[in-house]
XYZ file of C-alpha atoms in Angstrom:
455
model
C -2.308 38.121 11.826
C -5.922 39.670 12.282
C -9.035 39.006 10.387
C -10.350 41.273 7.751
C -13.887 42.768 7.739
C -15.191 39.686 5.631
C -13.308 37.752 7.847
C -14.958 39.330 10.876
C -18.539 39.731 9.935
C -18.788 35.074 10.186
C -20.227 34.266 13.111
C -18.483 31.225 13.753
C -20.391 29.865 16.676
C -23.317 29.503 13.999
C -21.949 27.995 10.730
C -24.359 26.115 8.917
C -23.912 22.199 8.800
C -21.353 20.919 6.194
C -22.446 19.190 2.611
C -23.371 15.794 2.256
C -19.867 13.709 2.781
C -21.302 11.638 -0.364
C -20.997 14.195 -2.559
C -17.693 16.128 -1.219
C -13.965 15.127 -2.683
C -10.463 16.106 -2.424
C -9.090 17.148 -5.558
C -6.660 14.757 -7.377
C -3.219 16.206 -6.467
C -1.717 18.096 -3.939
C -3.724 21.628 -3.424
C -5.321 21.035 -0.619
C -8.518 22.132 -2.377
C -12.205 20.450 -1.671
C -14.898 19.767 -4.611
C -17.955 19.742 -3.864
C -20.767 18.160 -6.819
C -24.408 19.345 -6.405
C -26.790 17.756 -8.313
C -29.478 19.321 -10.853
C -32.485 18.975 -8.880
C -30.507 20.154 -5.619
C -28.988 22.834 -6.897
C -31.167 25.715 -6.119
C -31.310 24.875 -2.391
C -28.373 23.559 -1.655
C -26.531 26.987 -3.600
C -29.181 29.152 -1.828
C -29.322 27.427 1.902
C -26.726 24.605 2.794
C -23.512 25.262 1.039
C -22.542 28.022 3.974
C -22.585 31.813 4.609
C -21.775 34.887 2.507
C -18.090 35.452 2.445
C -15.748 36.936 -0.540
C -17.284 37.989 -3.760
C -14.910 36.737 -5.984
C -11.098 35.472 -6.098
C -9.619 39.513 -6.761
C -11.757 40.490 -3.410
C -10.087 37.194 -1.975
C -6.403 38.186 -2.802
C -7.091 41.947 -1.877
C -7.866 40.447 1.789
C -4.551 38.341 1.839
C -2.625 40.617 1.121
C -3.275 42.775 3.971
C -2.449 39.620 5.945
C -5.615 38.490 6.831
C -5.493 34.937 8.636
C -8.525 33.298 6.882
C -8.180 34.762 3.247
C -4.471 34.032 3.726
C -4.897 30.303 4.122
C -7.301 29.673 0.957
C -5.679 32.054 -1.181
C -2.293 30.046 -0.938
C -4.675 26.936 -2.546
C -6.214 28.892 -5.259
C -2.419 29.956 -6.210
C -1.735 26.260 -5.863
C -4.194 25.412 -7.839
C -3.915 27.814 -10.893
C 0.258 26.926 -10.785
C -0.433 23.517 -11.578
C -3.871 24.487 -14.182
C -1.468 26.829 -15.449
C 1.502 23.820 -16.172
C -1.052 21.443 -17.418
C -1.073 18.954 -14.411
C -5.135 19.287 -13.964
C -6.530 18.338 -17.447
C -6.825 15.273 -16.865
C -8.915 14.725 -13.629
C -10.592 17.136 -11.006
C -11.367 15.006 -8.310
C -11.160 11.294 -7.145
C -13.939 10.106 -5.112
C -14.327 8.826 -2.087
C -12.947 4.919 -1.277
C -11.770 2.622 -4.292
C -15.695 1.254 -4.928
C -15.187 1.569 -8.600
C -12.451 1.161 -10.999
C -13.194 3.403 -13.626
C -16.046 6.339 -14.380
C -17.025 8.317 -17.304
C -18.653 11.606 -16.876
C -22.123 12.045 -17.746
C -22.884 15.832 -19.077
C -26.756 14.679 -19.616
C -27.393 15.501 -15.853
C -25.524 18.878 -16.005
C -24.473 18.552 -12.268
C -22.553 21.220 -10.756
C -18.914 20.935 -9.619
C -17.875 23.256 -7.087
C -13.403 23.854 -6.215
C -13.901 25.029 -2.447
C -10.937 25.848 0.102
C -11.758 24.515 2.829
C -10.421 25.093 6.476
C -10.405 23.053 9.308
C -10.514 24.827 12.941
C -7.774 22.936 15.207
C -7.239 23.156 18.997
C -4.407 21.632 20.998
C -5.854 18.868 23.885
C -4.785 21.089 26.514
C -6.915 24.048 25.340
C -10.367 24.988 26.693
C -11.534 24.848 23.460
C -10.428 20.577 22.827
C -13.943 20.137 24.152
C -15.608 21.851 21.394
C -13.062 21.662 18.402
C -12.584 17.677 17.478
C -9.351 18.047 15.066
C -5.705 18.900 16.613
C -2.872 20.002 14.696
C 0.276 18.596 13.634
C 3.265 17.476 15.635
C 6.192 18.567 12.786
C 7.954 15.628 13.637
C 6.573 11.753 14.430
C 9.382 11.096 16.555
C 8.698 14.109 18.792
C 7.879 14.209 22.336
C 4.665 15.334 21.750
C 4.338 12.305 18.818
C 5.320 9.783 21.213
C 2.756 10.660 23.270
C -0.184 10.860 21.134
C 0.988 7.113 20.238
C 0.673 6.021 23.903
C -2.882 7.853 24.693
C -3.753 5.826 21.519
C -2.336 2.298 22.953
C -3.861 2.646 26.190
C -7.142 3.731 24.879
C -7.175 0.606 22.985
C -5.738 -1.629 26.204
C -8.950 0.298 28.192
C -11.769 0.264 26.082
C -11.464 -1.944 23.011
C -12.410 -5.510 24.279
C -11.806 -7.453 21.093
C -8.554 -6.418 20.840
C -6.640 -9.078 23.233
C -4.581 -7.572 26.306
C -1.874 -8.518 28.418
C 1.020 -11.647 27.397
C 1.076 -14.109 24.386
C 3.377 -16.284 23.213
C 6.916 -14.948 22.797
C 8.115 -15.995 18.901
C 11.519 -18.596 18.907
C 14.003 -15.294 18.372
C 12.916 -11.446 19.667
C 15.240 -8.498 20.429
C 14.909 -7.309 24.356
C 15.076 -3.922 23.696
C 15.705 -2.583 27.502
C 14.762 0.876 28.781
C 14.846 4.335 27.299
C 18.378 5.447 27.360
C 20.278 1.915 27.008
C 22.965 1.597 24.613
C 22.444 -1.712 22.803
C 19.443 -4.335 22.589
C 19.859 -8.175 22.607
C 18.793 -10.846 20.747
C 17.061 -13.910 22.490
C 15.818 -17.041 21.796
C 13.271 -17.407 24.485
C 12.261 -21.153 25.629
C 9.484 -22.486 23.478
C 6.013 -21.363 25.102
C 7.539 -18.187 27.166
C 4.552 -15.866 27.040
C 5.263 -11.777 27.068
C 4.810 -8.768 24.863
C 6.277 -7.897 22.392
C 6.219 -5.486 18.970
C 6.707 -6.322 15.677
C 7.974 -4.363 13.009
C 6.737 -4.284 8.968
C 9.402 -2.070 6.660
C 10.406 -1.945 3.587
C 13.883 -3.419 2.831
C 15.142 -1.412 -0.037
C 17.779 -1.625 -2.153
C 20.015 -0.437 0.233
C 22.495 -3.097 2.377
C 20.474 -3.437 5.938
C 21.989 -4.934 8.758
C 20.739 -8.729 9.090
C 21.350 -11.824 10.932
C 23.329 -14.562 9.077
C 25.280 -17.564 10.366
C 28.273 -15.749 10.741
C 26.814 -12.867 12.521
C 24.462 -14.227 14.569
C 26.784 -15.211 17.684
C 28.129 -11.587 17.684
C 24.589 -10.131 17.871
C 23.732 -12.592 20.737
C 26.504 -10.654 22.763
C 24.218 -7.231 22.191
C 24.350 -4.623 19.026
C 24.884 -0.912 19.524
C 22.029 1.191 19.217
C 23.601 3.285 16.895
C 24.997 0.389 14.404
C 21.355 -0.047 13.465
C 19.993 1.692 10.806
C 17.274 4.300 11.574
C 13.986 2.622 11.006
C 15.267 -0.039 13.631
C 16.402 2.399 15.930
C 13.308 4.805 15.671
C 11.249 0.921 16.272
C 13.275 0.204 19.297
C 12.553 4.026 21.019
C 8.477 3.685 20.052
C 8.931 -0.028 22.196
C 10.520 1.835 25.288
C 8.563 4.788 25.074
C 5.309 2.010 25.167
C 7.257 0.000 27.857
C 7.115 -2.899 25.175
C 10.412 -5.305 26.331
C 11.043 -7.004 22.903
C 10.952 -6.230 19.619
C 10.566 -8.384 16.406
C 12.338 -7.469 13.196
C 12.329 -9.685 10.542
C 15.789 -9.235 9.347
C 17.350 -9.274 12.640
C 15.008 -12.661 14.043
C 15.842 -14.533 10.876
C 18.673 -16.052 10.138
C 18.584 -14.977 6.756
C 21.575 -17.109 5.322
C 20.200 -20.273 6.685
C 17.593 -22.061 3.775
C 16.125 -24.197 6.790
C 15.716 -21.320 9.783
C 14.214 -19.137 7.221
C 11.532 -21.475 5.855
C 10.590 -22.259 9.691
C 10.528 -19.359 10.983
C 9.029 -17.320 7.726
C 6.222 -20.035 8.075
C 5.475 -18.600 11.617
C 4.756 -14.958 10.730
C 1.190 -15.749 10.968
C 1.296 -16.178 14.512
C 4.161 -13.198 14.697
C 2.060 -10.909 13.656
C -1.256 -12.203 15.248
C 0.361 -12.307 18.230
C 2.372 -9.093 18.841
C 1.013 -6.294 21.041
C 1.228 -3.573 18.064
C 2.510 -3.795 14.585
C 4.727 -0.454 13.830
C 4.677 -0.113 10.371
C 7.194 2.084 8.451
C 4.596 3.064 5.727
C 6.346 5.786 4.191
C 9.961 4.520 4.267
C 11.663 2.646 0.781
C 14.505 1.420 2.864
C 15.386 0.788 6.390
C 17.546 4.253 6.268
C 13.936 5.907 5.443
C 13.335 5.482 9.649
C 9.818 5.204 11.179
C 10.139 9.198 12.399
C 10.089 11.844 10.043
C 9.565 15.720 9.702
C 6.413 16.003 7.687
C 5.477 17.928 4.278
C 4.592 21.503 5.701
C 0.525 21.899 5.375
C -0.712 25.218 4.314
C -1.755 26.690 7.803
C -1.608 29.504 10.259
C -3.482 30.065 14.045
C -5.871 33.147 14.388
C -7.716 34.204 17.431
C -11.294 34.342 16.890
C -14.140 36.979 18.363
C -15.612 35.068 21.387
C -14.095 31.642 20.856
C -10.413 32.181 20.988
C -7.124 31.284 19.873
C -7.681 28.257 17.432
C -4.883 26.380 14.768
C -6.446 26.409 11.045
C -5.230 24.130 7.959
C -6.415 24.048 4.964
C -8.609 21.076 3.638
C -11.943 19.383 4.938
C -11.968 17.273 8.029
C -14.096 14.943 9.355
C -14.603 11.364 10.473
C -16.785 10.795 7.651
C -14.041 12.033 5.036
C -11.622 8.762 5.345
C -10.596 7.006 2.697
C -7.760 5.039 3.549
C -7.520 2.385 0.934
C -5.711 5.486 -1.155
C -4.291 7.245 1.685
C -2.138 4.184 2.581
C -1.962 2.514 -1.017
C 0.028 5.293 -2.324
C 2.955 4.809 0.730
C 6.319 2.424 -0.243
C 5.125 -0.104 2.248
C 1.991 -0.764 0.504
C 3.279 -1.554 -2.697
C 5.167 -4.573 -0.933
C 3.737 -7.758 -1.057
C 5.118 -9.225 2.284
C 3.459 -6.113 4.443
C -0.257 -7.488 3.464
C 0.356 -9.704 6.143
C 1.598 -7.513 8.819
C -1.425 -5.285 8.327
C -4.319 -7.938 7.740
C -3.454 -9.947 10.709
C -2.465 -7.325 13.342
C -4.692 -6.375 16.467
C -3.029 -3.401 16.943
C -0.725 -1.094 14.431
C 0.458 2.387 14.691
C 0.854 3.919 10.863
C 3.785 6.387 10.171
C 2.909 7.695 6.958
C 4.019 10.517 4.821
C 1.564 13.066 6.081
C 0.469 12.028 9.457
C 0.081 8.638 12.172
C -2.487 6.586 12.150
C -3.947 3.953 14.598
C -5.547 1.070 13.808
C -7.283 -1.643 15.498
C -9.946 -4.251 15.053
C -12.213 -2.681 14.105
C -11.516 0.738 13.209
C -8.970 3.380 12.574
C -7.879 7.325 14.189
C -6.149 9.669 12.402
C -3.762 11.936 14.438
C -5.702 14.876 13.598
C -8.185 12.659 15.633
C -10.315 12.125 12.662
C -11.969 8.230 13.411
C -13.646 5.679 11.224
C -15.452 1.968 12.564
C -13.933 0.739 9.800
C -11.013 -0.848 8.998
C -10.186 -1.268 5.466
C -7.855 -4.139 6.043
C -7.934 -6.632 8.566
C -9.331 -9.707 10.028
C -12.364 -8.002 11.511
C -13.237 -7.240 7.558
C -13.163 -11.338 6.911
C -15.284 -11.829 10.588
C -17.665 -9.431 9.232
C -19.097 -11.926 6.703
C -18.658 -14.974 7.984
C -22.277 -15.776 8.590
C -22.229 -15.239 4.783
C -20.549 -18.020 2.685
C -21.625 -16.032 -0.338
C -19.016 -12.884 0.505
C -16.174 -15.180 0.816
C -15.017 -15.607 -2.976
C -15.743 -11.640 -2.771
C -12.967 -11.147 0.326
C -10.794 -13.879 -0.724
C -10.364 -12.244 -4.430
C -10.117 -8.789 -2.962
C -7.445 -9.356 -0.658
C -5.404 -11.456 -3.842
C -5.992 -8.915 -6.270
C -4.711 -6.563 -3.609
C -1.713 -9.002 -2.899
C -0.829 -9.585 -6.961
C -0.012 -5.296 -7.277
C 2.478 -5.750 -4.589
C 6.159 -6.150 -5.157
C 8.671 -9.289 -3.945
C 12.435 -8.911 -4.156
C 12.731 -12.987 -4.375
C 9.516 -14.518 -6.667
C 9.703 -17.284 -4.620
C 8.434 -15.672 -1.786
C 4.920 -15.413 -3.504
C 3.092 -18.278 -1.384
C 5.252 -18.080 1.883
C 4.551 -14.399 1.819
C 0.490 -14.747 1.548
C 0.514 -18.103 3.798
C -0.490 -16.429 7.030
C -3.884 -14.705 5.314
C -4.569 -18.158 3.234
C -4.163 -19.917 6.495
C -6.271 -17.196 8.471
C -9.243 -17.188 5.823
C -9.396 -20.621 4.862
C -10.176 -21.684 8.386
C -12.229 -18.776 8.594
C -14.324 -19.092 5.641
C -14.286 -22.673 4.702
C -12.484 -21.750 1.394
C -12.241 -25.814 0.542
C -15.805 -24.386 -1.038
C -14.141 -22.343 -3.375
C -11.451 -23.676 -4.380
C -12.273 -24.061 -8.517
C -13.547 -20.449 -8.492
C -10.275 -19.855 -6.854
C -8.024 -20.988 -9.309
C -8.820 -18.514 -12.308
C -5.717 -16.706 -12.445
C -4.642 -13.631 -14.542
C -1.377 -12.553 -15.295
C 0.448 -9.325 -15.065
């Protein structure tokens, strides 16, 4: 589709910078839309000079332009629509925006400063790497599918940018755990269960799902010496098998799965080898985490929720992808990007995630990659922060005053999330205690410590 005359008269090589990150949101549901508060005493210049340039006069002149097909007016028009269907059914009374990060649990609004609230559709410009213009444009679009070609290897460039450049995050062999699946090459039929000899170093990736209610294939007693002789690909359910083709894809030769390198049935393999996730996690060469599957049917690949978008070839830049909502590496807020996926809400996945070097994210909407000390987005949207993880306890420990602060964070965290078996609460959290208390001395807290709340 072509551009209208509004559409047209932009000069996009000169936009004006965007608004302060502190003060932009994303509304609180599913529109796509942007809000954007301006202050009293900044409203005159920031209305006048910063907000951007001239475009439509109003919301008719808007829907006039889409529908003669404009690209552009196309795109934020399908918001607005968005937006008034769910005004229009009641489902935006309540809240119009959720800020940035989790700092605060609660906020009342203040009409005394008469601030200004903004609904904006924003677009961001895409380009895909191979394009003259991935120099110039920092977001790329979509893959439809995780599992995809394409997916597969945006999760490798991701890997070995890590392996290449990221020197706190270890390299090369560790210790193999007592029981991994060898997973063989791209194409094989079956994997195998080992026990390797006690100290046999390799790689190996570990795998953090959600079990469901669902009946999941598992190692007991009576199964175990049939799985030793190899298990079909296809006999394993789909977040398995999708965890077993990111491993060859990676060239990763075994695989942990907790269900499978457990004997599950067996009170005194489970409590040794449950006590040794710690180092299982620690240790592996990436985490894959299932994020957005309840069950292990739910897989690690999926085709994503459609995003309102289109591609449009611009005057004297060229063909460029557009989708609607702001982008930008200082627009992360991951606590409630990943707290609102099924694998979040379970209490023995704090441990995958905390304690990991490395872990590739499928969630609902997109991959992530995180890392010691940071995070990238597969739009390629990056943060130096990492919400979760042992870098976040290293941070303060110079400072024996922050580590009641982590320690309660990370439980309070921890006490939301779900267990199938209650008596999993302390084996499930022993790898973090463990971690922290050597970390942080938490002998020093210990009284503080034990104020305890129900729920």
């Amino acid at each position: 589709m072509a551009l209208c005359g509004h559409c047209r008269a932009i000069d996009f090589s000169a936009l004006p910078a965007h608004p302060r990150w502190d003060q932009f949101y994303r509304a609180f549901d599913n529109s796509q839309m942007n809000v954007l508060k301006i202050k009293q005493e900044d409203r005159e210049t920031k209305l006048d000079n910063e907000l951007g340039v001239f475009w439509q006069d109003s919301l008719d002149s808007l829907a006039e332009s889409a529908a003669l097909n404009c690209s552009l007016c196309t795109v934020v028009q399908t918001a607005v629509e968005n937006w008034n269907d769910r005004r229009s059914a009641g489902k935006n009374r309540k809240s119009l925006h959720k800020a940035l990060g989790s700092q605060y649990d609660f906020a009342l609004p203040n009409k005394r400063f008469d601030d200004t609230t903004l609904l904006l559709g924003s677009v961001t410009f895409t380009a895909d790497e191979a394009s003259l213009l991935a120099r110039e444009l920092h977001s790329r679009p979509f893959c439809e599918d995780s599992g995809s070609p394409r997916a597969l290897r945006v999760v490798s460039s991701w890997l070995k940018s890590c392996q290449d450049n990221h020197e706190k995050c270890y390299h090369g062999h560790t210790t193999l755990p007592s029981r991994v699946l060898a997973v063989g090459c791209i194409g094989d039929g079956s994997i195998k269960p080992i026990d390797p000899d006690a100290g046999t170093v390799g790689k190996y990736a570990s795998l953090s799902h959600c079990w469901g209610k669902v009946p999941m294939l598992t190692t007991t007693q009576t199964s175990r010496y049939a799985h030793m002789s190899g298990i079909f690909v296809t006999d394993l359910p789909k977040t398995f098998r999708d965890a077993v083709a990111v491993s060859r894809y990676l060239g990763i030769p075994f695989l942990w799965i907790d269900s499978l390198c457990i004997i599950q049935d067996n009170p005194e393999d489970w409590a040794r080898e449950s006590s040794r996730t710690m180092e299982v996690y620690s240790n592996a060469h990436v985490v894959i985490a299932a994020n957005h599957a309840r069950d292990s049917a739910g897989g690690c690949f999926h085709v994503r929720p459609s995003r309102i978008s289109d591609s449009l070839r611009i005057p004297g830049i060229g063909l460029v992808h557009m989708q609607l909502g702001a982008n930008s590496d200082e627009f992360l807020y991951h606590n409630s990007v990943f707290s609102n996926e099924p694998l979040a809400k379970r209490a023995w996945a704090l441990q995958g995630r905390f304690l990991a070097a490395r872990m590739i994210h499928y969630n609902t909407e997109q991959m992530h990659f995180e890392y010691r000390h940071g995070i990238v987005d597969e739009d390629r949207c990056k943060s130096n922060r990492r919400y979760c993880g042992l870098s976040y306890g290293m941070y303060y420990r110079c400072f024996a005053c922050k580590a009641l602060q982590i320690w309660s964070s990370i439980v309070w965290n921890y006490g939301e999330r779900y267990l199938t078996k209650p008596t999993d609460r302390f084996p499930a959290m022993s790898g973090i205690a463990g971690t922290l208390g050597c970390l942080l001395k938490m002998r020093t807290w210990m009284v503080q410590g034990m104020a305890w709340q129900g729920s």
